[in-house]
XYZ file of C-alpha atoms in Angstrom:
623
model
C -137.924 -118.853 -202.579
C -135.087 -120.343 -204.922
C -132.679 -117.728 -206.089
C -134.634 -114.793 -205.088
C -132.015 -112.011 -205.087
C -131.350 -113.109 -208.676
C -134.972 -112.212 -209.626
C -134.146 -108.457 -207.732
C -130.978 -108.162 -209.492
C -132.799 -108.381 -213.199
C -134.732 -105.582 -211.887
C -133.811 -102.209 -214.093
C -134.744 -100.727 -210.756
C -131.571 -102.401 -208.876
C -128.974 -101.822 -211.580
C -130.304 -98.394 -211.984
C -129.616 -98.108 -208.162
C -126.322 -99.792 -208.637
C -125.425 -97.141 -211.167
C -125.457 -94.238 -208.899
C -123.666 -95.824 -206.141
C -120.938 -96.811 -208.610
C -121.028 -92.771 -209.374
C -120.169 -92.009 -206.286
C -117.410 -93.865 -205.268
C -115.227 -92.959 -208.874
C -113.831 -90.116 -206.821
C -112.469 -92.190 -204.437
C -110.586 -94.628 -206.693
C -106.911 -95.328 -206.901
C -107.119 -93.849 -210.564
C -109.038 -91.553 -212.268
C -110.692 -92.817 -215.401
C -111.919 -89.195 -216.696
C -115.928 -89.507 -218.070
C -116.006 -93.192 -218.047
C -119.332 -91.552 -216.405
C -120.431 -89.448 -219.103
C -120.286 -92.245 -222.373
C -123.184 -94.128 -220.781
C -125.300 -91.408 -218.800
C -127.394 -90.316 -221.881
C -127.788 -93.647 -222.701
C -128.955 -94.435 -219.100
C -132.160 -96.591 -219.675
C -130.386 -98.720 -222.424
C -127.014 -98.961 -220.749
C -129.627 -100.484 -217.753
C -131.615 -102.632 -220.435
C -128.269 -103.755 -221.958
C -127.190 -104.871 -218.633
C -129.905 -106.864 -217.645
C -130.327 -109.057 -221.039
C -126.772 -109.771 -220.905
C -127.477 -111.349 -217.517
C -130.890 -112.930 -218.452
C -129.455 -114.424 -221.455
C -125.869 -115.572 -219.776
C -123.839 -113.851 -222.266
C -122.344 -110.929 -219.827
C -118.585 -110.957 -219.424
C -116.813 -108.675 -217.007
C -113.928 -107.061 -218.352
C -109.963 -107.056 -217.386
C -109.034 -104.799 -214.637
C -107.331 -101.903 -214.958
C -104.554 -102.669 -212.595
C -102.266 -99.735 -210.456
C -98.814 -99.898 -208.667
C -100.192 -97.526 -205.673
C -97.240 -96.773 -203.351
C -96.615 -98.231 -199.850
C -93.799 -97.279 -198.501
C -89.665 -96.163 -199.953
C -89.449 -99.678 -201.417
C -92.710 -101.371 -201.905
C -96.728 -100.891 -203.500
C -100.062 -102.503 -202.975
C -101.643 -103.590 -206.715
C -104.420 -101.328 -206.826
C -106.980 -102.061 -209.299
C -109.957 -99.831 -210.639
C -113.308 -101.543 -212.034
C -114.730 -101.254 -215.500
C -118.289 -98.330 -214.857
C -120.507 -101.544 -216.660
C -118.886 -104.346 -214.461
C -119.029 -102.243 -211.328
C -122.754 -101.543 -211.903
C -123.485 -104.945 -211.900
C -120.853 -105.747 -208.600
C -122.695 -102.695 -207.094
C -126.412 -104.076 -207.625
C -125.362 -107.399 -206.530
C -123.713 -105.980 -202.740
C -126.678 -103.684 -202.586
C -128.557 -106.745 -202.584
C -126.694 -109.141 -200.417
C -125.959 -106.458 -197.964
C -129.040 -106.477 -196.075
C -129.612 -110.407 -195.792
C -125.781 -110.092 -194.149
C -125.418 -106.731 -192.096
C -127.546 -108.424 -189.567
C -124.982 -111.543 -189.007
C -122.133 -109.096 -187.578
C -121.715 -108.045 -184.216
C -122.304 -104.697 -183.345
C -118.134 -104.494 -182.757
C -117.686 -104.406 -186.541
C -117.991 -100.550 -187.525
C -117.164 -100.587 -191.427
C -119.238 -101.142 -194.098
C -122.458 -101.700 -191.951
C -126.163 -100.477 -193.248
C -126.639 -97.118 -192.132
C -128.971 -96.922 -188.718
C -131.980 -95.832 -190.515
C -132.292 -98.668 -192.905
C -132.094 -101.128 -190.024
C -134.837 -99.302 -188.378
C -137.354 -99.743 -191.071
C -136.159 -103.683 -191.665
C -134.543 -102.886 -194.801
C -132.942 -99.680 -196.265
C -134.300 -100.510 -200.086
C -137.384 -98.505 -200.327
C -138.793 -98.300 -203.738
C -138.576 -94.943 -205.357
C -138.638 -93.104 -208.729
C -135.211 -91.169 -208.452
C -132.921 -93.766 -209.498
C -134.629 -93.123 -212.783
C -132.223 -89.510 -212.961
C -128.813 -90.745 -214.792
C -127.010 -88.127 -212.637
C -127.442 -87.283 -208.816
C -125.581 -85.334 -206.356
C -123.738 -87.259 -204.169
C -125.310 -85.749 -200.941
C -128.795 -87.143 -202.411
C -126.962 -90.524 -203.415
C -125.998 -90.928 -200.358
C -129.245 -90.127 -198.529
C -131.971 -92.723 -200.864
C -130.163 -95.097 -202.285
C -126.538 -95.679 -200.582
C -126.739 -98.306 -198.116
C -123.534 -98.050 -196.419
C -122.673 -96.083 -193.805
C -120.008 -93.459 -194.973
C -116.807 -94.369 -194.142
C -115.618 -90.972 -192.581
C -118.166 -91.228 -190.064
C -117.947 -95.111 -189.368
C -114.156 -94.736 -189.097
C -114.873 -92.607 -186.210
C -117.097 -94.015 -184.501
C -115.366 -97.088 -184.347
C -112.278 -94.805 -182.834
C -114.098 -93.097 -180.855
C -116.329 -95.810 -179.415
C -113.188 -98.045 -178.734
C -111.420 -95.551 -177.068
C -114.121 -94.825 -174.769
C -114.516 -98.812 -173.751
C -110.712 -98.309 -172.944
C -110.917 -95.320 -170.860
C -114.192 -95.845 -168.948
C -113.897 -100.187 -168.092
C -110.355 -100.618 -167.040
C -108.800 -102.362 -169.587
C -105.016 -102.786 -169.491
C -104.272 -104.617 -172.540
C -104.874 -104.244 -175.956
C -103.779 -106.710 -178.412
C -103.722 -105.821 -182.188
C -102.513 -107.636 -185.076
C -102.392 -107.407 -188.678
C -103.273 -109.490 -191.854
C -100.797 -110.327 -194.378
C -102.126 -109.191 -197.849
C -105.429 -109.249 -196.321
C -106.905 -108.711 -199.912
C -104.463 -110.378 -201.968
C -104.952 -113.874 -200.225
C -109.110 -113.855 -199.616
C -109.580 -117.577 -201.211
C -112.277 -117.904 -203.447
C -113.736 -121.161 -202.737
C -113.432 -119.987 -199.072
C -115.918 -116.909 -199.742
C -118.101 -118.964 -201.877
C -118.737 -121.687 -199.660
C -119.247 -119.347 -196.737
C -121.855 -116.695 -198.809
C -123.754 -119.826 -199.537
C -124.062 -121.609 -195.805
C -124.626 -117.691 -194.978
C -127.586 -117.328 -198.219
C -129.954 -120.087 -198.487
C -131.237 -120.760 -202.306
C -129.011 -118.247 -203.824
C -127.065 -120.039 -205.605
C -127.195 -117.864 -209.325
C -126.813 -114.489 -207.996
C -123.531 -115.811 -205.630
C -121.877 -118.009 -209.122
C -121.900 -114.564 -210.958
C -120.106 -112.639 -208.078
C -117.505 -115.738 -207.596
C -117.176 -115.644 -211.358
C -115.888 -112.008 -211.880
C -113.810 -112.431 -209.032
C -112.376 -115.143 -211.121
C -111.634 -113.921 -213.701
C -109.687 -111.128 -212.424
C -107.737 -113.395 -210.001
C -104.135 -113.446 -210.887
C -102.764 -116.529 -212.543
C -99.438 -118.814 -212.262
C -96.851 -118.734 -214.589
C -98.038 -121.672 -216.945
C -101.649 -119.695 -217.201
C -103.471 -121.247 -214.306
C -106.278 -119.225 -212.032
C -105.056 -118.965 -208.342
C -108.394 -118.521 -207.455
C -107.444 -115.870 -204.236
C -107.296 -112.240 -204.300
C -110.005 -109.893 -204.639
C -109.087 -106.540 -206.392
C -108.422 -103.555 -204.208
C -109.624 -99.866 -204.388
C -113.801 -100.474 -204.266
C -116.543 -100.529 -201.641
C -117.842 -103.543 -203.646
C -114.444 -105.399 -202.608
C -114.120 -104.065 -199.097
C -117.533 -105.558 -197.993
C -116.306 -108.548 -199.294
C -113.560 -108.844 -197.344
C -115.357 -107.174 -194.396
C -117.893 -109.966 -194.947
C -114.637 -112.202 -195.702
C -113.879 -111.959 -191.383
C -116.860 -113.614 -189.651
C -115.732 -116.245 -188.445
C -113.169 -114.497 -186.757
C -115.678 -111.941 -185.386
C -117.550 -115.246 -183.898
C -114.741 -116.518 -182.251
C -113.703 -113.296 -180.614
C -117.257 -112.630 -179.461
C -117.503 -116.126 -177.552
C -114.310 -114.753 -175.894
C -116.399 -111.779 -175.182
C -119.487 -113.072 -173.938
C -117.525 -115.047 -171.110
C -116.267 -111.178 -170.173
C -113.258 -109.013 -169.300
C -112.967 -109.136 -172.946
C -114.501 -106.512 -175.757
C -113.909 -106.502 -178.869
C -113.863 -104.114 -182.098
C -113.218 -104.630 -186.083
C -112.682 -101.735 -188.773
C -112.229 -104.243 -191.891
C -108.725 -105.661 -190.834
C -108.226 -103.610 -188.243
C -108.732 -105.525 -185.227
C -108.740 -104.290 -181.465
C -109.364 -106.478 -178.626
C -109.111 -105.357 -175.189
C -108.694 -106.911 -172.007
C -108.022 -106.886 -168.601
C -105.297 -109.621 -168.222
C -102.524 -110.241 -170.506
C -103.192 -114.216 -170.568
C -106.827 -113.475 -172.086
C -104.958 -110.759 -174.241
C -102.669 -113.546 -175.273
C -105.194 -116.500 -175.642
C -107.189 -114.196 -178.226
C -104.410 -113.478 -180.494
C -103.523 -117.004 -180.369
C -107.151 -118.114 -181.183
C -107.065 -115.447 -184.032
C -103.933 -116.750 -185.311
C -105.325 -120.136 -185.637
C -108.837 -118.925 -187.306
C -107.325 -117.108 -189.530
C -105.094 -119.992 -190.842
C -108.145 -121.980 -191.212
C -108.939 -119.351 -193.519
C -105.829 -119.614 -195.210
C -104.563 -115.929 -194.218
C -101.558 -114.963 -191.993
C -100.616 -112.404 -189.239
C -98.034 -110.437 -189.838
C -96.230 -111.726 -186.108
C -93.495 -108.529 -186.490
C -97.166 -106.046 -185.733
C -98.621 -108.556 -183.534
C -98.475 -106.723 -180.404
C -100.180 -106.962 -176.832
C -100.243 -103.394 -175.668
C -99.861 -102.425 -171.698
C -100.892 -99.447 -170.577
C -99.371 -100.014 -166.882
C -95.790 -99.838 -169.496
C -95.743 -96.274 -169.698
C -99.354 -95.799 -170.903
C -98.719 -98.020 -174.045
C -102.242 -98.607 -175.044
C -102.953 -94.619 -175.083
C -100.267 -93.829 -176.668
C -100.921 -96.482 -179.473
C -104.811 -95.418 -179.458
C -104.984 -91.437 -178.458
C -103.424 -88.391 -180.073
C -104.913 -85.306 -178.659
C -103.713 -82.957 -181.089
C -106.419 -85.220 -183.794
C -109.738 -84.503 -181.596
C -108.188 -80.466 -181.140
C -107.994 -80.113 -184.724
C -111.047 -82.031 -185.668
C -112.721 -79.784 -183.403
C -111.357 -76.674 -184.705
C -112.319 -77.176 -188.358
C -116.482 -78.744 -186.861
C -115.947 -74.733 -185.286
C -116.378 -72.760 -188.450
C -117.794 -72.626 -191.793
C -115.286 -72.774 -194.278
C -118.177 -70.617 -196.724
C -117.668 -67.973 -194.429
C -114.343 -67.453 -193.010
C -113.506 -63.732 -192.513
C -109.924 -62.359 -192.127
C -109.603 -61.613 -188.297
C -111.301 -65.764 -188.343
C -108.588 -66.915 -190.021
C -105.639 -65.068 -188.419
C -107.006 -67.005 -185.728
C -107.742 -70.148 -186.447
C -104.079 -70.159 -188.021
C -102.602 -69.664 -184.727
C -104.562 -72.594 -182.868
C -103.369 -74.861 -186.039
C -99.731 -73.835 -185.119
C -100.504 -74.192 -181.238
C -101.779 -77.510 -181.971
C -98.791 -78.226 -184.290
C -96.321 -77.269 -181.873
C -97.233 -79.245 -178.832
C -94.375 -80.657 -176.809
C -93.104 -83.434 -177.767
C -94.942 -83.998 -180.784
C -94.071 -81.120 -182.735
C -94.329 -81.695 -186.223
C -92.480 -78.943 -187.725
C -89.091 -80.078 -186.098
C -89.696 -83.819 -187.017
C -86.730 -85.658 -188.521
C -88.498 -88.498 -190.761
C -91.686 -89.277 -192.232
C -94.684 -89.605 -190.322
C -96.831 -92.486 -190.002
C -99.193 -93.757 -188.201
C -101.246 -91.493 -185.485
C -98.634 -88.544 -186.814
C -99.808 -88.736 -190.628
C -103.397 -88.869 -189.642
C -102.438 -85.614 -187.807
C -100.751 -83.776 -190.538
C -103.852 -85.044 -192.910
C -106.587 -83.510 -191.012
C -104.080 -80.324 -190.289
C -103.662 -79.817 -193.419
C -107.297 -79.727 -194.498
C -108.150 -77.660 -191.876
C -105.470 -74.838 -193.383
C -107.212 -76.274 -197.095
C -111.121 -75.468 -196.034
C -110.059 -72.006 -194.848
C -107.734 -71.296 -198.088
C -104.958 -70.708 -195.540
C -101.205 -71.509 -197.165
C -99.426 -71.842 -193.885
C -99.137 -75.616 -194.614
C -97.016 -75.164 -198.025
C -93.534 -75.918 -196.409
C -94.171 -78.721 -194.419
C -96.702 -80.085 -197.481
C -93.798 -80.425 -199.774
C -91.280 -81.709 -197.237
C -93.669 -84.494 -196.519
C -94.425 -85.168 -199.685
C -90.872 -85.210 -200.674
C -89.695 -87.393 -198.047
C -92.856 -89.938 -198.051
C -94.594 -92.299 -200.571
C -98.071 -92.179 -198.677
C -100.854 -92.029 -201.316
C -102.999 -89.952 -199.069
C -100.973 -86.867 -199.223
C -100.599 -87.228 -202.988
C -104.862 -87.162 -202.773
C -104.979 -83.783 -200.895
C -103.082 -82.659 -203.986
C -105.946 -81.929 -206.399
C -107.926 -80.059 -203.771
C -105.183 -77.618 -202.871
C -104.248 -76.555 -206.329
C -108.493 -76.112 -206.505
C -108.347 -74.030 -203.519
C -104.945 -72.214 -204.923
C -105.128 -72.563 -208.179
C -103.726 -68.989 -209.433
C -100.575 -69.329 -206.392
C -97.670 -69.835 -208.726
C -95.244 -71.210 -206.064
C -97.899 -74.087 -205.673
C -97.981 -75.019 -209.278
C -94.220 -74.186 -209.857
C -93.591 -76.601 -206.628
C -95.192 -79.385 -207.965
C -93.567 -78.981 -211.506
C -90.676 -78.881 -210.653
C -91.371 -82.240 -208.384
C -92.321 -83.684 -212.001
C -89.451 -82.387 -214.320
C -86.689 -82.988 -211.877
C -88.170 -86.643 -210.736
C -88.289 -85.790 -207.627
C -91.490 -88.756 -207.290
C -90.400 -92.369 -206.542
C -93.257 -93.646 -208.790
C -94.927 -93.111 -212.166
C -97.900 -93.536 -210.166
C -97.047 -90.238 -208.398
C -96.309 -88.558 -211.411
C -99.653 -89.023 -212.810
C -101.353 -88.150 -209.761
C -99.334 -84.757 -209.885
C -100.315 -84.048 -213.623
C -103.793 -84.771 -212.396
C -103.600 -82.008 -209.998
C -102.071 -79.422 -212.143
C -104.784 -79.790 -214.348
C -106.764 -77.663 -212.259
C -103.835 -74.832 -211.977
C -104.679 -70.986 -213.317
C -102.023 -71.407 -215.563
C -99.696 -74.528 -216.648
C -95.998 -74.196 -217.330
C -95.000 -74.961 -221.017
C -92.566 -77.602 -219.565
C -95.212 -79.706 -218.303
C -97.171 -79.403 -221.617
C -93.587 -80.522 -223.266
C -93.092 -83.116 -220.352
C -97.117 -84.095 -220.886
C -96.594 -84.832 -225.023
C -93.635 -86.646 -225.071
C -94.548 -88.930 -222.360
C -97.813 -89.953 -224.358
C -95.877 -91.480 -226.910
C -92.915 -92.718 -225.108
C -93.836 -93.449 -221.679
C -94.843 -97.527 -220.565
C -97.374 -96.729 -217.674
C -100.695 -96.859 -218.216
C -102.070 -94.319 -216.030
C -99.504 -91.528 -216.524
C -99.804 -92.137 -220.294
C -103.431 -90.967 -219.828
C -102.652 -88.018 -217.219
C -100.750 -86.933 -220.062
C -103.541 -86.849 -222.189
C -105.948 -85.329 -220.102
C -103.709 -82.275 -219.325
C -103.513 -81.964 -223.058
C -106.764 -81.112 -223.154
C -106.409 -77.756 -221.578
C -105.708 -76.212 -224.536
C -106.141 -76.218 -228.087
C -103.380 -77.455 -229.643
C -101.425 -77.893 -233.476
C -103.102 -79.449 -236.102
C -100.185 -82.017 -236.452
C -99.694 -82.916 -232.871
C -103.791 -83.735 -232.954
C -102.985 -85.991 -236.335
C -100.131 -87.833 -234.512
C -102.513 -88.681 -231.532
C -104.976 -89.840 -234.400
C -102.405 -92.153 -235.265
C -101.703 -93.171 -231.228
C -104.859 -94.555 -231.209
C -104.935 -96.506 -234.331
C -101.636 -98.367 -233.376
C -101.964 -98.222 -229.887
C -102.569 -101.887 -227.595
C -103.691 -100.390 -224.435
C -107.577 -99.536 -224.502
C -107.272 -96.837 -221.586
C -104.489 -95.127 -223.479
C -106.727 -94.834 -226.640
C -109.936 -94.054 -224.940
C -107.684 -90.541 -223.430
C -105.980 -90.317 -226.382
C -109.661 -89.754 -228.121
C -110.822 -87.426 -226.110
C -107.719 -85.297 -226.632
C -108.263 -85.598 -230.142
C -112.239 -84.174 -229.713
C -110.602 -80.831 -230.992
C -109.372 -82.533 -234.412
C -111.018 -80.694 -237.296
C -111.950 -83.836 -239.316
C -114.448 -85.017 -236.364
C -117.101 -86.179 -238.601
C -114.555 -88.660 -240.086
C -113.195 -88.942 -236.228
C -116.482 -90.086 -234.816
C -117.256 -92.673 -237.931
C -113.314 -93.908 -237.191
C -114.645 -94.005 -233.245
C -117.776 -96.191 -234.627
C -115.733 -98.780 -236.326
C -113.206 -99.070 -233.651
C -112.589 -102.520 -232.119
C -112.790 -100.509 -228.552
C -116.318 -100.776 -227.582
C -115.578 -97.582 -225.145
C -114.050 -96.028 -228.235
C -117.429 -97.067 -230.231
C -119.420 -95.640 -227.001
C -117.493 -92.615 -226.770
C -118.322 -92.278 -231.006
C -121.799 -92.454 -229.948
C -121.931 -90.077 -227.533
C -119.901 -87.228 -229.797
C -122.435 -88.296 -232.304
C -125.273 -87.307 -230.250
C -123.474 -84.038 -228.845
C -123.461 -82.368 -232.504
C -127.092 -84.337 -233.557
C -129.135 -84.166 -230.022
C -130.068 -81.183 -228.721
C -131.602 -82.672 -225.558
C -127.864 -84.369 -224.988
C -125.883 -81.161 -225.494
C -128.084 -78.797 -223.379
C -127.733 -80.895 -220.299
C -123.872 -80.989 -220.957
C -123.590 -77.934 -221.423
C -125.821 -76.675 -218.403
C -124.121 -79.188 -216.079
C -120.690 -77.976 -217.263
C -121.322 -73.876 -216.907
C -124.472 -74.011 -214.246
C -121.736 -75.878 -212.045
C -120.323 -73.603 -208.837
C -117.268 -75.091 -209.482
C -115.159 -73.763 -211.623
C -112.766 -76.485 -212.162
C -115.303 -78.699 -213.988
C -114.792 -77.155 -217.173
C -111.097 -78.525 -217.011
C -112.313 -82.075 -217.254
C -114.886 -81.180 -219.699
C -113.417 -79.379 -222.368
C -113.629 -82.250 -225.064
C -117.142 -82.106 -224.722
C -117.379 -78.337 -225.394
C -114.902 -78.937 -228.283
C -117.407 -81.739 -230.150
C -120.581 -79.458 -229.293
C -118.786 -76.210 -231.130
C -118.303 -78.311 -234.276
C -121.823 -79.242 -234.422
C -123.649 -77.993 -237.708
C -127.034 -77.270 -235.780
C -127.691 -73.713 -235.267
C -129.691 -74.035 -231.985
C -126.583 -75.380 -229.992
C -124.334 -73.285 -231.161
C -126.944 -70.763 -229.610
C -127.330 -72.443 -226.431
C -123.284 -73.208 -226.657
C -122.419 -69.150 -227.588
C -124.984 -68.354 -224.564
C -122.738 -69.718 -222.168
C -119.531 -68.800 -223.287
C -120.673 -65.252 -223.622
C -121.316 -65.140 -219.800
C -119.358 -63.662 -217.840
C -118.400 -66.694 -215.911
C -116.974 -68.170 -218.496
C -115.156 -64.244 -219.707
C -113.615 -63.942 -216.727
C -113.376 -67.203 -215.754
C -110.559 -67.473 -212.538
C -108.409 -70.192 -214.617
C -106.164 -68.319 -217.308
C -105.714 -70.540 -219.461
C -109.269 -72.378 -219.815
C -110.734 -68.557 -219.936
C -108.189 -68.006 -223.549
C -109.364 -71.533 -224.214
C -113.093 -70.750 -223.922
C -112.233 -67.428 -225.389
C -110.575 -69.510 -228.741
C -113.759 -71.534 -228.700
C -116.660 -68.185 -228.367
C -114.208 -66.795 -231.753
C -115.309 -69.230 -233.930
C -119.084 -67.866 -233.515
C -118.246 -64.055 -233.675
């Protein structure tokens, strides 16, 4: 049948499916775009509707990207990019489609992004049901009906795990590895066209509209001309792509395994290929080399290696850290729910133990980790994180200090969650952002970000916060800036200057944050008919939505319930602007509902300082 994914993907039921798993891999972007989520789920069935007779009628556009300088290393960064909520919807719907004619054309050596176990099972993992129809699910149910993809924390594992063993158990003594040069940065289009459509017979339409956002987001030369390579960076969408992007090299290397003494693995670009003598070893990389030419990518020849392990156990040193699987183990030993005192006095000491093994002891070492070492110190650190344990502090901020990996700056957010009233954490990382202590304004950001969530904020970072709103050039600390804003109310003439930000302001992200700062102003009737007329359409969605948080009582009550319900205390710090446009409604039943809440003694006592004077500010205005 001629084009018959297209048909599937003009199904409300597939973009409705898309939706959710575009919901629930927001966290993990490079860049938080705060309740991007929240403009279109009360308009879920018409946001899907929308979507859909855009694509029937050939008028949908994808928008720019929202592009990120993400760190890599002292002197370098990887362009990071994060993907309009509409355009990823549609991206999402169309993988979720493709995914299960393709899964079945890689070997079983290629771990990531594969179709979870169950769904090949049944024949396909896209069973009809009626749940996609709820604009918001948990991420645990997500995950469970309608996510096809295996998660990546446990197919990164197994593909460690399940290499290692091969290595330990058949007598291989070489491993060769290499690396990709700008693996995503150089996919070529027509290359990835041409090969989804020898790969997809008759589906033409639904492959044109994938190639054609990729398009239009691929950089361009000098004198305005498409390069037509590069895929953005930062979205599960992407990474199948250029997991997909690697088949031929996965056939090649699997003819070199069926005539033996050769097996082969694949994590995305992470390639291992063992064998058991170094001319095979050597004839593989060779053949890769040439393959991926043909594709027109490069190895990086300076990490091209051919590992030994008869050369002072090379290959498990490269492959093995046992101080990973002891502290894996030790945080799979207890539930971090239920850790009691003499538990974690405990526990603390077999994280040191682990720590301190000779010749690999962390807390003496004299430069940044990497490799096996950093994914040590990650998992250590959680493990001190899940039982609210602040042994980690010193050697946190060293590292952090002294390295420019973007994984430690994630584990930032979660430890002011978990320590969010210890002053020396929030006065650490203050201090990191008044006395630029951070390489990168990318950094920066991602520190405001965190401190959002502290008990209480110094007035520095408030000062630091407003004057780089207005004066700043990066994108995505600009809006940091604006976000921690919100944490409290603030002057009447500081909200009318952000008024003005917007109104003379070029860059859409900066005025959509800018707007939700300004949900406290108290002209937000004429605010939300300003919103309505804006040439933004997120600024004219987010009007809508304020409009139907003071007008629809349906709207407010499931804000409001999913806001104070919520186990989670830190949710109200990235929700306040919707409290703030629900207490200037004129109808008397939500300020009911709205009082309700804030007279609870969750929200009285609530463990955050600052958001419990700014709820207590709010609950005034009704007494």
């Amino acid at each position: 049948m001629t084009n018959r994914l297209w048909k599937k993907l003009l199904d409300t039921s597939t973009l409705k499916k898309g939706w959710h798993i575009c919901r629930r891999e927001l966290y993990r972007d490079f860049a938080e775009d705060l309740m991007c989520e929240q403009i279109y789920a009360p308009f879920f069935e018409n946001f899907a509707l929308e979507i859909r007779n855009r694509l029937l009628t050939d008028t949908y556009r994808p928008e720019p990207l929202f592009s990120i300088e993400v760190p890599k290393g002292n002197l370098g960064y990887r362009p990071g990019s994060v993907i309009s909520i509409q355009d990823r919807v549609v991206l999402c719907s169309i993988i979720y489609l493709l995914a299960n004619e393709l899964d079945s054309k890689l070997p079983d050596g290629v771990r990531s992004f594969r179709l979870k176990e169950e769904g090949k099972d049944k024949g396909s993992i896209f069973e009809e049901n009626r749940i996609e129809n709820i604009p918001f699910l948990k991420s645990k149910t997500i995950s469970k009906y309608i996510d096809p993809f295996e998660a990546w924390y446990q197919a990164w594992p197994a593909f460690d795990v399940e290499s290692r063993t091969v290595f330990k158990e058949y007598g291989y003594k070489y491993l060769a590895t290499s690396d990709i040069a700008a693996y995503f940065e150089n996919i070529q289009l027509p290359i990835l066209r041409d090969f989804l459509i020898s790969q997809l017979n008759n589906e033409e339409k639904i492959i044109s509209l994938l190639i054609s956002f990729l398009e239009f987001w691929a950089q361009k030369t000098p004198d305005g001309r498409p390069r037509l390579r590069g895929i953005p960076q930062g979205s599960c969408v992407t990474s199948f792509l250029g997991n997909i992007f690697l088949m031929p090299l996965d056939q090649e290397l699997i003819n070199f395994e069926n005539e033996g003494e050769v097996k082969y693995f694949r994590y995305m670009d992470d390639v291992r290929i063992f064998t058991k003598s170094y001319k095979i070893a050597r004839d593989c990389v060779l053949q890769m080399t040439r393959v991926l030419r043909g594709l027109h990518l490069n190895v990086q020849t300076a990490k091209t290696k051919i590992y030994n392990e008869d050369d002072k156990n090379e290959i498990s040193n490269h492959l093995i850290d046992e101080r990973i699987d002891k502290v894996n183990n030790l945080i799979d030993s207890f539930d971090e729910m239920t850790v009691s005192p003499d538990l974690k006095k405990n526990k603390e000491l077999e994280l040191k133990e682990i720590a301190s093994l000779k010749n690999k002891n962390i807390y003496s070492s004299k430069k940044a980790y990497e490799g096996l070492d950093m994914r040590f110190f990650l998992r250590w650190v959680q493990g001190h994180i899940n039982m609210q344990s602040a042994k980690f502090f010193q050697l946190y901020w060293r590292e952090l200090k002294r390295s420019n990996d973007p994984r430690l700056l994630k584990k930032l957010p979660l430890i002011i969650k978990r320590f969010p009233r210890h002053t020396s954490v929030v006065d650490r990382v203050s201090d990191m952002v008044i006395n630029h202590e951070f390489s990168f304004d990318y950094q920066i950001a991602e520190a405001l970000r965190a401190l959002r969530y502290a008990s209480k904020v110094p007035d520095e970072i408030y000062a630091y916060a407003c004057r780089e709103l207005f004066e700043s050039d990066n994108t995505y600390l600009r809006m940091q800036c604006a976000y921690i804003n919100m944490r409290k109310i603030q002057s009447p003439d500081f909200i009318d200057d952000c008024v003005s930000l917007i109104n003379k302001e070029p860059d859409s992200h900066v005025q959509v944050a800018t707007a939700l700062l300004c949900s406290q102003w108290e002209k937000i009737d004429d605010f939300i008919i300003y919103l309505d007329n804006h040439h933004n359409s997120k600024l004219n969605k987010l009007g809508r939505l304020y409009r139907s948080l003071r007008t629809d009582v349906r709207v407010s009550r499931d804000i409001i319930n999913g806001i104070f319900s919520n186990n989670h205390p830190h949710v109200v710090c990235d929700k306040l602007p919707l409290i703030y446009v629900i207490a200037s409604s004129k109808n008397s039943r939500m300020h009911e509902m709205l009082h309700r809440w804030l007279s609870d003694i969750r929200s009285k006592n609530h463990p955050l300082l600052e958001i419990r004077n700014t709820l207590s500010s709010i609950r005034a205005f009704y007494t």
